[in-house]
Every structure is written in C-alpha cells, then in structure tokens.
C-alpha cells in the first residue's frame, strides 16, 4: 500500500483523441503505464492490479453475448483499497485525458474507479469494434467527388447494431483480433 506521509506525483497524461483507433489506444496505454506506475513509491503494484482487473473483465466481455455484456460488472480487487490516494489521483488524471463525450458518459454512469475507466476504454477502443468499423466506413466513403453525406447508423450495410455488424465478420477474425489485444495487455 501507500504511505500516508508520501507526496504523490501529479502528472498530466497525454490526451486520448475521440477518433483514436485501437492501435492509437494501445500506444496511449503504453505511454500511460509508466506514468501511472510512478505516482508513488508503490503505485506500480497498484497499476498492475488495475490493468489485470480491467483485462480480466474485458476478456469476459469479449466472449459474452450482448445480453451478458449488459450484466457484466467490473470487480475491483480488494487490494486496491491499500492505495486510496493513488486511486483518486489516477481517476482525476484519467478523466482529464479521455475525450469529453467519454468523460461525460463515465461520470453520468458513475464509473469513477480506475478499473472501471480502463475497462470502458478497452471496450470502446476494442479492435474491430463499432467505433473502429464506423471510422473505417466513414473513411471509405468518398464524399469529395459525389454530393452525398457520410452514412449514418441507419444506412450502414446490414443495419446499425453491433450484433448485426458482428454477423458480417467471421468469428475467427474477431477471435484473432481480441486475442492479440489481450496478449498486448499482458505485455503492457
């Protein structure tokens, strides 16, 4: 745990763009890791617990059905209670680094623990996820030479829901992407 007499460092995390891809998010997470590990003398232990808990919940999310995903709750390890000041400092730093729409969503849903924030970001910026598919679709539409608008969710191929998009991708492709992402998390 942390020493109450220890002064915690206050670092500014790099900003995460709302247009970030899963690769950008992975790069951001790789930069954030050492900064979070250096908040206090023992914060590297705290950060390892946070990453592990978020990655385990994300792994469960990847293999869950849409209905199971709605019921999935992030479980913070009880050991995190040993770092209350580090946790609060980190929450403030993480909320300052995420894009405004994500920050508002996290605050309104009361996801104000580091594990919950990190898990939400993992789901949002997942490889092959709705965010990435939408970005790719928008990029693939050439609106500069034809007078048309970028497609909205109602005119995407095969509908607008994540489950419908998932039908268009093979299970193996999604499995490989998520497996690579989980392997990356183990390295970070």
mmCIF file of C-alpha atoms in Angstrom:
data_model
loop_
_atom_site.group_PDB
_atom_site.id
_atom_site.type_symbol
_atom_site.label_atom_id
_atom_site.label_comp_id
_atom_site.label_asym_id
_atom_site.label_seq_id
_atom_site.Cartn_x
_atom_site.Cartn_y
_atom_site.Cartn_z
ATOM 1 C CA UNK A 1 0.000 0.000 0.000
ATOM 2 C CA UNK A 2 0.906 3.652 0.047
ATOM 3 C CA UNK A 3 2.425 5.644 2.859
ATOM 4 C CA UNK A 4 0.206 8.455 4.123
ATOM 5 C CA UNK A 5 3.281 10.658 4.540
ATOM 6 C CA UNK A 6 4.332 10.214 0.922
ATOM 7 C CA UNK A 7 3.744 13.012 -1.542
ATOM 8 C CA UNK A 8 2.022 11.731 -4.658
ATOM 9 C CA UNK A 9 3.127 12.978 -8.034
ATOM 10 C CA UNK A 10 0.667 14.895 -10.142
ATOM 11 C CA UNK A 11 1.307 14.134 -13.801
ATOM 12 C CA UNK A 12 -0.637 15.123 -16.863
ATOM 13 C CA UNK A 13 -1.483 12.177 -19.076
ATOM 14 C CA UNK A 14 -1.463 12.577 -22.857
ATOM 15 C CA UNK A 15 -4.918 13.303 -24.269
ATOM 16 C CA UNK A 16 -6.775 10.474 -25.978
ATOM 17 C CA UNK A 17 -8.478 11.607 -29.171
ATOM 18 C CA UNK A 18 -12.116 10.654 -29.793
ATOM 19 C CA UNK A 19 -11.023 9.494 -33.254
ATOM 20 C CA UNK A 20 -8.371 7.145 -31.880
ATOM 21 C CA UNK A 21 -8.151 3.662 -33.325
ATOM 22 C CA UNK A 22 -7.407 0.570 -31.296
ATOM 23 C CA UNK A 23 -3.739 0.936 -32.264
ATOM 24 C CA UNK A 24 -3.731 4.556 -31.066
ATOM 25 C CA UNK A 25 -5.335 3.448 -27.815
ATOM 26 C CA UNK A 26 -2.714 0.717 -27.390
ATOM 27 C CA UNK A 27 0.022 3.315 -27.902
ATOM 28 C CA UNK A 28 -1.689 5.647 -25.415
ATOM 29 C CA UNK A 29 -1.930 2.849 -22.859
ATOM 30 C CA UNK A 30 1.759 2.020 -23.337
ATOM 31 C CA UNK A 31 2.649 5.667 -22.591
ATOM 32 C CA UNK A 32 0.255 5.946 -19.642
ATOM 33 C CA UNK A 33 1.530 2.784 -17.927
ATOM 34 C CA UNK A 34 4.898 4.131 -16.770
ATOM 35 C CA UNK A 35 3.314 7.422 -15.695
ATOM 36 C CA UNK A 36 0.707 5.652 -13.554
ATOM 37 C CA UNK A 37 3.383 3.370 -12.126
ATOM 38 C CA UNK A 38 5.325 6.428 -10.988
ATOM 39 C CA UNK A 39 2.628 8.231 -8.977
ATOM 40 C CA UNK A 40 4.062 6.910 -5.725
ATOM 41 C CA UNK A 41 6.704 4.519 -4.491
ATOM 42 C CA UNK A 42 4.345 1.544 -4.736
ATOM 43 C CA UNK A 43 1.956 2.656 -7.467
ATOM 44 C CA UNK A 44 3.463 0.163 -9.915
ATOM 45 C CA UNK A 45 1.849 -2.609 -7.829
ATOM 46 C CA UNK A 46 -1.440 -0.704 -7.838
ATOM 47 C CA UNK A 47 -1.308 -0.166 -11.625
ATOM 48 C CA UNK A 48 -0.592 -3.874 -12.227
ATOM 49 C CA UNK A 49 -3.726 -4.762 -10.216
ATOM 50 C CA UNK A 50 -5.801 -2.186 -12.135
ATOM 51 C CA UNK A 51 -4.602 -3.466 -15.521
ATOM 52 C CA UNK A 52 -5.161 -7.081 -14.543
ATOM 53 C CA UNK A 53 -8.710 -6.488 -13.276
ATOM 54 C CA UNK A 54 -9.680 -4.437 -16.351
ATOM 55 C CA UNK A 55 -8.145 -7.014 -18.717
ATOM 56 C CA UNK A 56 -9.953 -9.909 -16.999
ATOM 57 C CA UNK A 57 -13.296 -8.120 -17.246
ATOM 58 C CA UNK A 58 -12.577 -7.215 -20.872
ATOM 59 C CA UNK A 59 -11.740 -10.863 -21.626
ATOM 60 C CA UNK A 60 -15.116 -11.866 -20.167
ATOM 61 C CA UNK A 61 -16.813 -9.113 -22.194
ATOM 62 C CA UNK A 62 -15.244 -10.328 -25.453
ATOM 63 C CA UNK A 63 -16.705 -13.810 -25.028
ATOM 64 C CA UNK A 64 -20.097 -12.651 -23.726
ATOM 65 C CA UNK A 65 -23.359 -12.312 -25.602
ATOM 66 C CA UNK A 66 -24.860 -8.817 -25.887
ATOM 67 C CA UNK A 67 -27.265 -9.582 -23.039
ATOM 68 C CA UNK A 68 -24.474 -10.914 -20.822
ATOM 69 C CA UNK A 69 -22.458 -7.768 -21.571
ATOM 70 C CA UNK A 70 -25.216 -5.623 -20.099
ATOM 71 C CA UNK A 71 -24.994 -7.517 -16.807
ATOM 72 C CA UNK A 72 -21.207 -7.674 -16.676
ATOM 73 C CA UNK A 73 -19.764 -5.717 -13.750
ATOM 74 C CA UNK A 74 -16.177 -4.722 -13.171
ATOM 75 C CA UNK A 75 -14.827 -6.255 -9.985
ATOM 76 C CA UNK A 76 -12.096 -4.223 -8.362
ATOM 77 C CA UNK A 77 -9.628 -6.270 -6.337
ATOM 78 C CA UNK A 78 -9.891 -5.623 -2.616
ATOM 79 C CA UNK A 79 -6.130 -4.984 -2.553
ATOM 80 C CA UNK A 80 -6.737 -1.679 -4.375
ATOM 81 C CA UNK A 81 -8.051 -0.279 -1.085
ATOM 82 C CA UNK A 82 -4.408 -0.045 0.036
ATOM 83 C CA UNK A 83 -3.911 2.869 -2.401
ATOM 84 C CA UNK A 84 -6.838 5.279 -1.796
ATOM 85 C CA UNK A 85 -4.931 8.481 -2.599
ATOM 86 C CA UNK A 86 -3.236 6.954 -5.634
ATOM 87 C CA UNK A 87 -6.632 5.776 -6.883
ATOM 88 C CA UNK A 88 -8.221 9.207 -6.538
ATOM 89 C CA UNK A 89 -5.278 10.949 -8.185
ATOM 90 C CA UNK A 90 -5.353 8.439 -11.046
ATOM 91 C CA UNK A 91 -9.109 8.813 -11.579
ATOM 92 C CA UNK A 92 -8.653 12.578 -11.892
ATOM 93 C CA UNK A 93 -5.791 12.115 -14.351
ATOM 94 C CA UNK A 94 -7.642 9.523 -16.448
ATOM 95 C CA UNK A 95 -10.809 11.617 -16.642
ATOM 96 C CA UNK A 96 -8.758 14.614 -17.769
ATOM 97 C CA UNK A 97 -7.116 12.533 -20.521
ATOM 98 C CA UNK A 98 -10.219 10.993 -22.112
ATOM 99 C CA UNK A 99 -12.371 12.796 -24.706
ATOM 100 C CA UNK A 100 -15.302 14.869 -23.387
ATOM 101 C CA UNK A 101 -18.085 12.525 -24.594
ATOM 102 C CA UNK A 102 -16.442 9.550 -22.890
ATOM 103 C CA UNK A 103 -15.774 11.569 -19.721
ATOM 104 C CA UNK A 104 -19.423 12.684 -19.554
ATOM 105 C CA UNK A 105 -20.581 9.083 -20.058
ATOM 106 C CA UNK A 106 -18.262 7.780 -17.328
ATOM 107 C CA UNK A 107 -19.388 10.459 -14.885
ATOM 108 C CA UNK A 108 -23.102 10.074 -15.606
ATOM 109 C CA UNK A 109 -22.878 6.292 -15.203
ATOM 110 C CA UNK A 110 -20.789 6.754 -12.018
ATOM 111 C CA UNK A 111 -17.875 4.712 -13.356
ATOM 112 C CA UNK A 112 -15.325 6.558 -11.302
ATOM 113 C CA UNK A 113 -12.750 3.933 -10.406
ATOM 114 C CA UNK A 114 -9.574 3.431 -12.411
ATOM 115 C CA UNK A 115 -10.515 -0.166 -13.208
ATOM 116 C CA UNK A 116 -13.938 0.894 -14.490
ATOM 117 C CA UNK A 117 -12.484 3.710 -16.602
ATOM 118 C CA UNK A 118 -9.845 1.468 -18.125
ATOM 119 C CA UNK A 119 -12.386 -1.273 -18.824
ATOM 120 C CA UNK A 120 -14.717 1.225 -20.513
ATOM 121 C CA UNK A 121 -11.843 2.419 -22.695
ATOM 122 C CA UNK A 122 -10.872 -1.152 -23.606
ATOM 123 C CA UNK A 123 -14.444 -1.829 -24.742
ATOM 124 C CA UNK A 124 -14.726 1.481 -26.586
ATOM 125 C CA UNK A 125 -11.460 1.191 -28.493
ATOM 126 C CA UNK A 126 -11.539 -2.578 -28.992
ATOM 127 C CA UNK A 127 -10.017 -3.889 -32.211
ATOM 128 C CA UNK A 128 -12.744 -4.413 -34.775
ATOM 129 C CA UNK A 129 -15.337 -2.712 -32.572
ATOM 130 C CA UNK A 130 -18.184 -0.456 -33.630
ATOM 131 C CA UNK A 131 -16.040 2.671 -33.176
ATOM 132 C CA UNK A 132 -13.319 1.329 -35.458
ATOM 133 C CA UNK A 133 -15.798 -0.049 -38.005
ATOM 134 C CA UNK A 134 -17.605 3.275 -38.177
ATOM 135 C CA UNK A 135 -14.321 5.142 -38.666
ATOM 136 C CA UNK A 136 -13.288 2.785 -41.450
ATOM 137 C CA UNK A 137 -16.672 3.045 -43.113
ATOM 138 C CA UNK A 138 -16.603 6.830 -42.985
ATOM 139 C CA UNK A 139 -13.068 6.860 -44.374
ATOM 140 C CA UNK A 140 -14.041 4.518 -47.190
ATOM 141 C CA UNK A 141 -16.861 6.765 -48.407
ATOM 142 C CA UNK A 142 -15.556 9.338 -50.832
ATOM 143 C CA UNK A 143 -17.799 12.318 -50.286
ATOM 144 C CA UNK A 144 -15.490 14.779 -52.023
ATOM 145 C CA UNK A 145 -16.434 13.735 -55.555
ATOM 146 C CA UNK A 146 -20.078 12.788 -55.099
ATOM 147 C CA UNK A 147 -22.525 15.142 -53.404
ATOM 148 C CA UNK A 148 -23.502 12.821 -50.551
ATOM 149 C CA UNK A 149 -23.237 12.744 -46.823
ATOM 150 C CA UNK A 150 -21.241 10.338 -44.706
ATOM 151 C CA UNK A 151 -23.557 7.450 -43.821
ATOM 152 C CA UNK A 152 -25.423 7.491 -40.556
ATOM 153 C CA UNK A 153 -26.029 4.427 -38.447
ATOM 154 C CA UNK A 154 -29.388 3.871 -40.177
ATOM 155 C CA UNK A 155 -27.798 3.360 -43.593
ATOM 156 C CA UNK A 156 -24.808 1.236 -42.720
ATOM 157 C CA UNK A 157 -24.678 -2.078 -44.511
ATOM 158 C CA UNK A 158 -26.961 -4.620 -42.849
ATOM 159 C CA UNK A 159 -28.301 -2.226 -40.187
ATOM 160 C CA UNK A 160 -26.853 -0.286 -37.326
ATOM 161 C CA UNK A 161 -26.332 -2.522 -34.307
ATOM 162 C CA UNK A 162 -23.109 -4.036 -33.098
ATOM 163 C CA UNK A 163 -24.615 -7.520 -33.249
ATOM 164 C CA UNK A 164 -25.556 -7.071 -36.899
ATOM 165 C CA UNK A 165 -22.072 -5.839 -37.738
ATOM 166 C CA UNK A 166 -20.616 -8.825 -35.934
ATOM 167 C CA UNK A 167 -22.546 -11.125 -38.284
ATOM 168 C CA UNK A 168 -20.612 -9.634 -41.177
ATOM 169 C CA UNK A 169 -17.253 -10.548 -39.711
ATOM 170 C CA UNK A 170 -16.160 -14.090 -39.264
ATOM 171 C CA UNK A 171 -15.867 -15.401 -35.738
ATOM 172 C CA UNK A 172 -12.264 -16.365 -36.370
ATOM 173 C CA UNK A 173 -11.334 -12.827 -37.405
ATOM 174 C CA UNK A 174 -12.837 -11.361 -34.227
ATOM 175 C CA UNK A 175 -11.241 -14.048 -32.099
ATOM 176 C CA UNK A 176 -7.793 -13.290 -33.530
ATOM 177 C CA UNK A 177 -8.179 -9.556 -33.047
ATOM 178 C CA UNK A 178 -9.320 -9.884 -29.439
ATOM 179 C CA UNK A 179 -6.669 -12.484 -28.675
ATOM 180 C CA UNK A 180 -3.990 -10.103 -29.957
ATOM 181 C CA UNK A 181 -5.444 -7.317 -27.835
ATOM 182 C CA UNK A 182 -5.388 -9.483 -24.716
ATOM 183 C CA UNK A 183 -1.811 -10.525 -25.475
ATOM 184 C CA UNK A 184 -0.900 -6.833 -25.775
ATOM 185 C CA UNK A 185 -2.483 -6.139 -22.369
ATOM 186 C CA UNK A 186 -0.373 -8.887 -20.813
ATOM 187 C CA UNK A 187 2.771 -7.251 -22.237
ATOM 188 C CA UNK A 188 1.801 -3.764 -21.025
#
